Tab-separated table of C-alpha atoms in Angstrom:
chain	number	residue	atom	x	y	z
A	336	MET	CA	-1.492	-6.805	16.827
A	337	TYR	CA	-0.400	-5.914	13.309
A	338	THR	CA	-1.103	-7.857	10.136
A	339	SER	CA	2.359	-6.862	8.845
A	340	ALA	CA	3.982	-10.005	10.272
A	341	ALA	CA	2.046	-12.151	7.816
A	342	LEU	CA	2.870	-10.015	4.767
A	343	GLU	CA	5.887	-10.109	2.526
A	344	ARG	CA	8.357	-7.247	2.914
A	345	GLN	CA	7.398	-4.680	0.292
A	346	GLN	CA	10.295	-3.180	-1.681
A	347	GLN	CA	8.692	-0.781	-4.174
A	348	PHE	CA	5.685	1.432	-4.877
A	349	ASP	CA	4.385	2.192	-8.366
A	350	PHE	CA	2.128	5.226	-8.142
A	351	GLN	CA	2.506	5.888	-11.873
A	352	ASN	CA	0.415	2.827	-12.640
A	353	ASN	CA	-1.471	2.530	-9.343
A	354	GLY	CA	-3.581	5.381	-8.040
A	355	ILE	CA	-3.487	3.773	-4.598
A	356	GLU	CA	-0.917	1.535	-2.941
A	357	VAL	CA	-1.805	-0.769	-0.035
A	358	MET	CA	0.823	-1.568	2.570
A	359	ASN	CA	1.414	-2.827	6.095
A	360	PHE	CA	2.661	-0.888	9.107
A	361	GLU	CA	6.278	-1.956	8.710
A	362	THR	CA	6.304	-0.657	5.126
A	363	LEU	CA	4.749	2.659	6.167
A	364	GLN	CA	7.485	3.066	8.781
A	365	ARG	CA	10.171	2.685	6.112
A	366	THR	CA	8.880	5.520	3.903
A	367	TYR	CA	10.762	8.831	3.926
A	368	LYS	CA	10.068	10.966	6.989
A	369	GLU	CA	9.287	14.534	5.910
A	370	ASN	CA	10.489	17.296	8.244
A	371	ASP	CA	10.134	21.074	8.300
A	372	ILE	CA	13.069	23.508	8.369
A	373	TYR	CA	13.466	22.877	12.114
A	374	GLY	CA	13.828	19.124	11.642
A	375	LYS	CA	10.377	18.399	13.078
A	376	PRO	CA	7.606	16.386	11.336
A	377	VAL	CA	5.679	18.630	8.937
A	378	GLN	CA	2.370	17.722	10.623
A	379	GLY	CA	3.967	17.721	14.064
A	380	ILE	CA	3.783	13.914	14.006
A	381	TYR	CA	4.592	11.273	11.387
A	382	HIS	CA	1.803	9.169	9.867
A	383	TYR	CA	3.052	5.906	11.379
A	384	GLN	CA	3.284	7.563	14.811
A	385	VAL	CA	-0.414	8.479	14.570
A	386	LEU	CA	-1.268	4.823	13.989
A	387	GLN	CA	1.065	3.753	16.789
A	388	ARG	CA	-0.681	6.111	19.202
A	389	MET	CA	-4.065	4.710	18.154
A	390	THR	CA	-2.985	1.115	18.727
A	391	ASP	CA	-1.435	2.093	22.071
A	392	ILE	CA	-4.897	3.274	23.156
A	393	CYS	CA	-6.399	-0.046	22.009
A	394	GLU	CA	-3.835	-1.854	24.157
A	395	LYS	CA	-4.512	0.467	27.083
A	396	TYR	CA	-8.081	-0.883	27.209
A	397	ASN	CA	-7.049	-4.486	26.433
A	398	LEU	CA	-8.992	-4.527	23.178
A	399	ASP	CA	-8.472	-7.258	20.592
A	400	TYR	CA	-7.378	-5.182	17.590
A	401	GLU	CA	-5.704	-5.615	14.230
A	402	VAL	CA	-4.305	-3.021	11.824
A	403	GLU	CA	-6.162	-4.190	8.730
A	404	GLU	CA	-5.318	-1.959	5.786
A	405	ILE	CA	-3.142	1.076	5.130
A	406	PHE	CA	-3.735	2.957	1.880
A	407	ALA	CA	-1.631	5.714	0.318
A	408	ALA	CA	-2.872	7.865	-2.564
A	409	GLN	CA	-1.513	10.424	-4.988
A	410	ASN	CA	-3.417	13.636	-5.659
A	411	ARG	CA	-3.083	16.581	-8.038
A	412	ASN	CA	-1.807	19.163	-5.564
A	413	LYS	CA	1.279	20.485	-7.388
A	414	THR	CA	2.796	22.291	-4.409
A	415	GLN	CA	2.263	19.453	-1.927
A	416	PRO	CA	1.331	16.246	-3.780
A	417	GLY	CA	0.085	13.153	-1.992
A	418	VAL	CA	3.222	11.299	-3.058
A	419	SER	CA	6.728	12.593	-3.787
A	420	ILE	CA	9.763	10.539	-4.798
A	421	LEU	CA	13.298	11.581	-3.848
A	422	PRO	CA	15.779	10.644	-6.630
A	423	GLN	CA	18.741	10.976	-4.265
A	424	VAL	CA	17.261	8.284	-2.020
A	425	GLU	CA	16.482	6.085	-5.032
A	426	GLN	CA	20.216	6.125	-5.817
A	427	THR	CA	20.807	4.360	-2.503
A	428	HIS	CA	17.758	2.102	-2.238
A	429	GLY	CA	16.848	1.546	-5.896
A	430	GLU	CA	14.233	2.819	-8.352
A	431	LYS	CA	10.731	3.260	-6.846
A	432	ALA	CA	12.037	2.095	-3.470
A	433	VAL	CA	9.639	2.394	-0.541
A	434	GLU	CA	12.289	4.375	1.357
A	435	ALA	CA	12.370	7.064	-1.372
A	436	HIS	CA	8.678	7.928	-1.089
A	437	ILE	CA	7.142	10.756	0.924
A	438	LEU	CA	3.527	9.776	1.623
A	439	ARG	CA	1.265	12.671	2.598
A	440	ARG	CA	-2.111	11.028	2.016
A	441	ILE	CA	-2.810	7.972	4.193
A	442	PHE	CA	-6.008	6.173	5.167
A	443	ALA	CA	-5.908	3.260	7.620
A	444	THR	CA	-8.360	0.919	9.339
A	445	ILE	CA	-7.937	-0.714	12.740
A	446	ARG	CA	-10.371	-3.549	13.385
A	447	ILE	CA	-11.528	-4.012	16.965
A	448	LYS	CA	-12.891	-7.537	17.380
A	449	ASP	CA	-14.368	-7.267	20.880
A	450	TRP	CA	-18.146	-7.913	20.916
A	451	GLU	CA	-18.287	-8.375	17.148
A	452	THR	CA	-21.202	-10.332	15.659
A	453	ASP	CA	-21.623	-12.432	12.533
A	454	GLU	CA	-22.740	-9.275	10.716
A	455	LEU	CA	-20.725	-6.463	12.271
A	456	THR	CA	-17.322	-5.709	13.688
A	457	THR	CA	-15.963	-2.305	14.789
A	458	THR	CA	-13.404	-0.252	12.914
A	459	LEU	CA	-11.358	2.724	14.045
A	460	VAL	CA	-10.439	4.644	10.885
A	461	VAL	CA	-7.651	7.208	10.562
A	462	ALA	CA	-6.908	9.672	7.754
A	463	TYR	CA	-3.604	11.564	7.586
A	464	HIS	CA	-3.256	14.086	4.755
A	465	GLN	CA	-2.174	17.600	3.822
A	466	ASP	CA	-5.055	19.250	5.727
A	467	GLY	CA	-4.447	17.388	8.973
A	468	ILE	CA	-5.525	14.290	10.891
A	469	GLN	CA	-8.996	12.726	11.116
A	470	ALA	CA	-10.287	9.785	13.114
A	471	ALA	CA	-13.661	8.072	13.415
A	472	ILE	CA	-15.143	4.907	14.861
A	473	GLY	CA	-18.187	2.793	14.163
A	474	PRO	CA	-19.573	-0.585	13.164
A	475	CYS	CA	-18.238	-2.129	9.959
A	476	VAL	CA	-20.306	-4.561	7.866
A	477	LYS	CA	-18.101	-7.643	7.561
A	478	ILE	CA	-19.335	-9.029	4.246
A	479	CYS	CA	-18.698	-5.846	2.237
A	480	HIS	CA	-16.386	-3.963	4.624
A	481	ASN	CA	-18.704	-0.943	4.608
A	482	GLN	CA	-17.797	1.518	7.350
A	483	CYS	CA	-20.484	3.219	9.469
A	484	ILE	CA	-20.015	6.604	11.173
A	485	LEU	CA	-23.351	7.053	12.864
A	486	SER	CA	-23.086	10.256	14.869
A	487	PRO	CA	-21.090	13.526	14.878
A	488	GLU	CA	-19.614	12.403	18.213
A	489	ARG	CA	-17.941	9.466	16.450
A	490	SER	CA	-15.506	11.564	14.396
A	491	VAL	CA	-12.831	14.139	15.191
A	492	CYS	CA	-10.152	16.140	13.342
A	493	ASN	CA	-7.430	18.688	14.070
A	494	TYR	CA	-8.437	21.186	11.355
A	495	GLY	CA	-11.550	22.931	10.077
A	496	LYS	CA	-14.559	24.396	11.834
A	497	ASN	CA	-14.757	22.005	14.789
A	498	LYS	CA	-11.055	21.269	15.097
A	499	VAL	CA	-9.269	20.088	18.205
A	500	THR	CA	-5.549	19.862	18.854
A	501	THR	CA	-3.616	16.813	17.699
A	502	GLU	CA	-3.500	15.658	21.311
A	503	GLY	CA	-7.230	16.325	21.419
A	504	VAL	CA	-7.691	13.800	18.603
A	505	PHE	CA	-5.988	11.108	20.681
A	506	GLU	CA	-7.924	12.120	23.807
A	507	THR	CA	-11.186	11.795	21.886
A	508	VAL	CA	-10.224	8.331	20.643
A	509	ASP	CA	-9.290	7.408	24.214
A	510	GLY	CA	-12.779	8.433	25.304
A	511	TRP	CA	-14.389	6.300	22.591
A	512	LEU	CA	-12.411	3.233	23.604
A	513	ALA	CA	-12.846	3.824	27.336
A	514	ASN	CA	-16.617	3.575	26.745
A	515	PHE	CA	-16.354	1.137	23.862
A	516	GLU	CA	-19.262	-1.187	24.694
A	517	VAL	CA	-21.692	1.629	25.523
A	518	ASN	CA	-20.828	3.584	22.383
A	519	MET	CA	-21.082	0.570	20.098
A	520	ASN	CA	-24.416	-0.456	21.626
A	521	GLU	CA	-25.695	3.034	20.841
A	522	ASP	CA	-24.548	2.648	17.249
A	523	ILE	CA	-26.139	-0.805	16.954
A	524	GLY	CA	-29.359	0.834	18.120
A	525	ARG	CA	-29.077	3.406	15.346
A	526	ILE	CA	-28.595	0.634	12.789
A	527	GLN	CA	-31.677	-1.190	14.107
A	528	ARG	CA	-33.743	1.989	13.696
A	529	MET	CA	-32.615	2.345	10.091
A	530	LYS	CA	-33.391	-1.314	9.403
A	531	ARG	CA	-36.950	-0.858	10.706
A	532	ARG	CA	-37.592	2.219	8.554
A	533	THR	CA	-38.911	1.230	5.116
A	534	VAL	CA	-38.433	3.753	2.313
A	535	SER	CA	-40.916	4.074	-0.546
A	536	LEU	CA	-39.910	4.778	-4.147
A	537	GLU	CA	-41.288	8.315	-3.770
A	538	GLU	CA	-39.006	8.806	-0.756
A	539	VAL	CA	-36.066	7.463	-2.765
A	540	TYR	CA	-36.699	10.218	-5.320
A	541	MET	CA	-36.985	12.716	-2.480
A	542	TYR	CA	-33.594	11.675	-1.078
A	543	ILE	CA	-31.975	11.920	-4.515
A	544	GLY	CA	-33.383	15.425	-4.927
A	545	LEU	CA	-32.308	16.394	-1.414
A	546	LEU	CA	-28.758	15.118	-1.973
A	547	THR	CA	-28.559	17.084	-5.227
A	548	ALA	CA	-29.885	20.247	-3.582
A	549	MET	CA	-27.330	19.913	-0.760
A	550	ARG	CA	-24.488	19.488	-3.246
A	551	VAL	CA	-25.606	22.495	-5.317
A	552	ALA	CA	-26.030	24.680	-2.236
A	553	HIS	CA	-22.624	23.691	-0.833
A	554	ASP	CA	-20.825	24.505	-4.099
A	555	SER	CA	-22.793	27.688	-4.830
A	556	SER	CA	-21.041	31.043	-5.214
A	557	ASP	CA	-23.900	32.503	-3.149
A	558	ARG	CA	-22.545	32.522	0.398
A	559	ASN	CA	-26.045	32.319	1.882
A	560	LEU	CA	-26.459	28.979	0.137
A	561	SER	CA	-22.944	27.616	0.577
A	562	SER	CA	-22.890	28.398	4.301
A	563	SER	CA	-26.099	26.402	4.807
A	564	VAL	CA	-24.415	23.052	4.011
A	565	GLU	CA	-21.140	22.340	5.794
A	566	THR	CA	-20.583	18.876	4.273
A	567	TYR	CA	-22.603	17.227	1.544
A	568	PRO	CA	-23.019	13.434	1.750
A	569	LEU	CA	-22.316	12.903	-1.967
A	570	ASN	CA	-20.801	14.942	-4.795
A	571	GLN	CA	-22.468	15.051	-8.196
A	572	GLY	CA	-20.649	12.058	-9.642
A	573	GLN	CA	-21.364	10.038	-6.513
A	574	ILE	CA	-25.058	10.996	-6.634
A	575	SER	CA	-25.282	9.448	-10.108
A	576	VAL	CA	-23.696	6.199	-8.876
A	577	PHE	CA	-25.872	6.204	-5.747
A	578	THR	CA	-29.068	6.795	-7.770
A	579	GLU	CA	-28.376	3.954	-10.186
A	580	GLU	CA	-27.489	1.485	-7.428
A	581	VAL	CA	-30.500	2.407	-5.263
A	582	LEU	CA	-32.937	2.096	-8.184
A	583	LYS	CA	-31.460	-1.290	-9.111
A	584	LEU	CA	-31.736	-2.420	-5.486
A	585	PHE	CA	-35.364	-1.259	-5.308
A	586	ASN	CA	-36.229	-3.154	-8.495
A	587	GLU	CA	-34.527	-6.251	-7.121
A	588	LYS	CA	-36.011	-6.232	-3.606
A	589	GLY	CA	-39.302	-4.404	-4.112
A	590	GLN	CA	-38.888	-2.806	-0.680
A	591	ILE	CA	-35.855	-1.157	0.885
A	592	THR	CA	-34.988	0.476	4.186
A	593	ALA	CA	-33.004	3.469	5.357
A	594	TRP	CA	-30.243	0.960	6.188
A	595	ASP	CA	-30.207	-0.170	2.544
A	596	LEU	CA	-29.810	3.456	1.424
A	597	TYR	CA	-26.939	3.969	3.838
A	598	ASN	CA	-25.210	0.778	2.684
A	599	VAL	CA	-25.343	1.890	-0.943
A	600	ALA	CA	-23.627	5.112	0.139
A	601	THR	CA	-21.031	3.428	2.361
A	602	GLU	CA	-20.007	1.259	-0.585
A	603	ILE	CA	-18.912	4.558	-2.173
A	604	TYR	CA	-17.034	5.757	0.932
A	605	LYS	CA	-13.945	3.651	0.305
A	606	PRO	CA	-10.363	4.379	-0.788
A	607	GLY	CA	-10.267	4.516	-4.569
A	608	LYS	CA	-13.879	5.675	-4.766
A	609	THR	CA	-13.813	8.763	-2.530
A	610	ASP	CA	-10.962	11.187	-1.850
A	611	PHE	CA	-9.321	10.404	1.505
A	612	PRO	CA	-10.149	13.700	3.293
A	613	ALA	CA	-13.834	13.314	2.334
A	614	LEU	CA	-14.275	9.682	3.442
A	615	ILE	CA	-15.068	10.377	7.090
A	616	PRO	CA	-17.099	13.616	6.842
A	617	GLN	CA	-19.244	12.468	3.899
A	618	ASN	CA	-19.999	9.166	5.621
A	619	GLY	CA	-21.037	10.942	8.799
A	620	ALA	CA	-23.146	13.445	6.844
A	621	MET	CA	-25.094	10.670	5.113
A	622	ALA	CA	-25.819	8.859	8.386
A	623	GLU	CA	-26.908	12.121	10.001
A	624	LEU	CA	-29.221	12.893	7.065
A	625	LEU	CA	-30.927	9.487	7.197
A	626	LEU	CA	-31.193	9.314	10.995
A	627	SER	CA	-32.549	12.872	11.214
A	628	ARG	CA	-35.490	11.909	8.995
A	629	LEU	CA	-36.649	8.974	11.100
A	630	PRO	CA	-40.037	9.680	12.730
A	631	GLU	CA	-39.607	11.289	16.123
A	632	GLU	CA	-41.540	8.572	17.930
A	633	VAL	CA	-39.165	5.925	16.536
A	634	GLU	CA	-36.196	7.864	17.877
A	635	ILE	CA	-37.729	7.942	21.345
A	636	GLN	CA	-38.787	4.304	21.251
A	637	GLU	CA	-35.317	3.086	20.314
A	638	ALA	CA	-33.311	5.291	22.671
A	639	VAL	CA	-32.499	2.363	24.985
A	640	PRO	CA	-29.156	0.737	23.945
A	641	LEU	CA	-29.514	-2.747	22.490
A	642	ASP	CA	-27.348	-5.725	23.399
A	643	MET	CA	-24.899	-6.765	20.702
């Protein structure tokens, strides 16, 4: 189902005053459809069609889903900005009309309510932008809406080093939802391992140093360094925010866990705080970093999936 039925019909966007606009599916459908010189969608598929395909897969497996939020953002790409407005369409539909906007930078969340608990639900997240299409799935913390992407197998994209075709993106999502309960139990198990792993203040400092070193290596002009880090979990500005919030949390609680560290990071991985194309890969990189540093015997002990 879509939340759009409960929302008022949106008439305008104001990206001059709002860095991000939030909309429903019906509004997204009404935005201008950008085609190439052959009259085909620039990405081979329109943004709303990507979401439609995702929800079709949810229905295929009789999942209880809801399209929660759809975000659109501007960016500073002069040749292909995140948002363009067509004056000729404004003449017909009015100034700042939804129909006059080309949206090239979309991030959407689809909540899957099956087997959710008081603490966690599951969210299928989709990013559509100038580079291509990304999708990921994982538990979502209800109280703060923090998204978890807890394994490389839980994300996919149609560009970059490990790209698949656009159809391959949908096939991957189909595989996730076909094995929904098994996959989510595995992810719940990963969360339980992080919750059991306490982190000392010395380890907090170690993580901050490690995150900084990864960021520096990734951005280095030395190719030996830059090639060693494919995706850093946090950029420099985010590391400063993360450090402050983790230190405050440690002072407040006196003892924190790997799960606490991850939650501080996932609070940053949200539209308006992190650039859309980086939301999924940075989230996954942080989870991989934390899970990879759990003691080996804990990994073995917790390999059996837990009931939700």
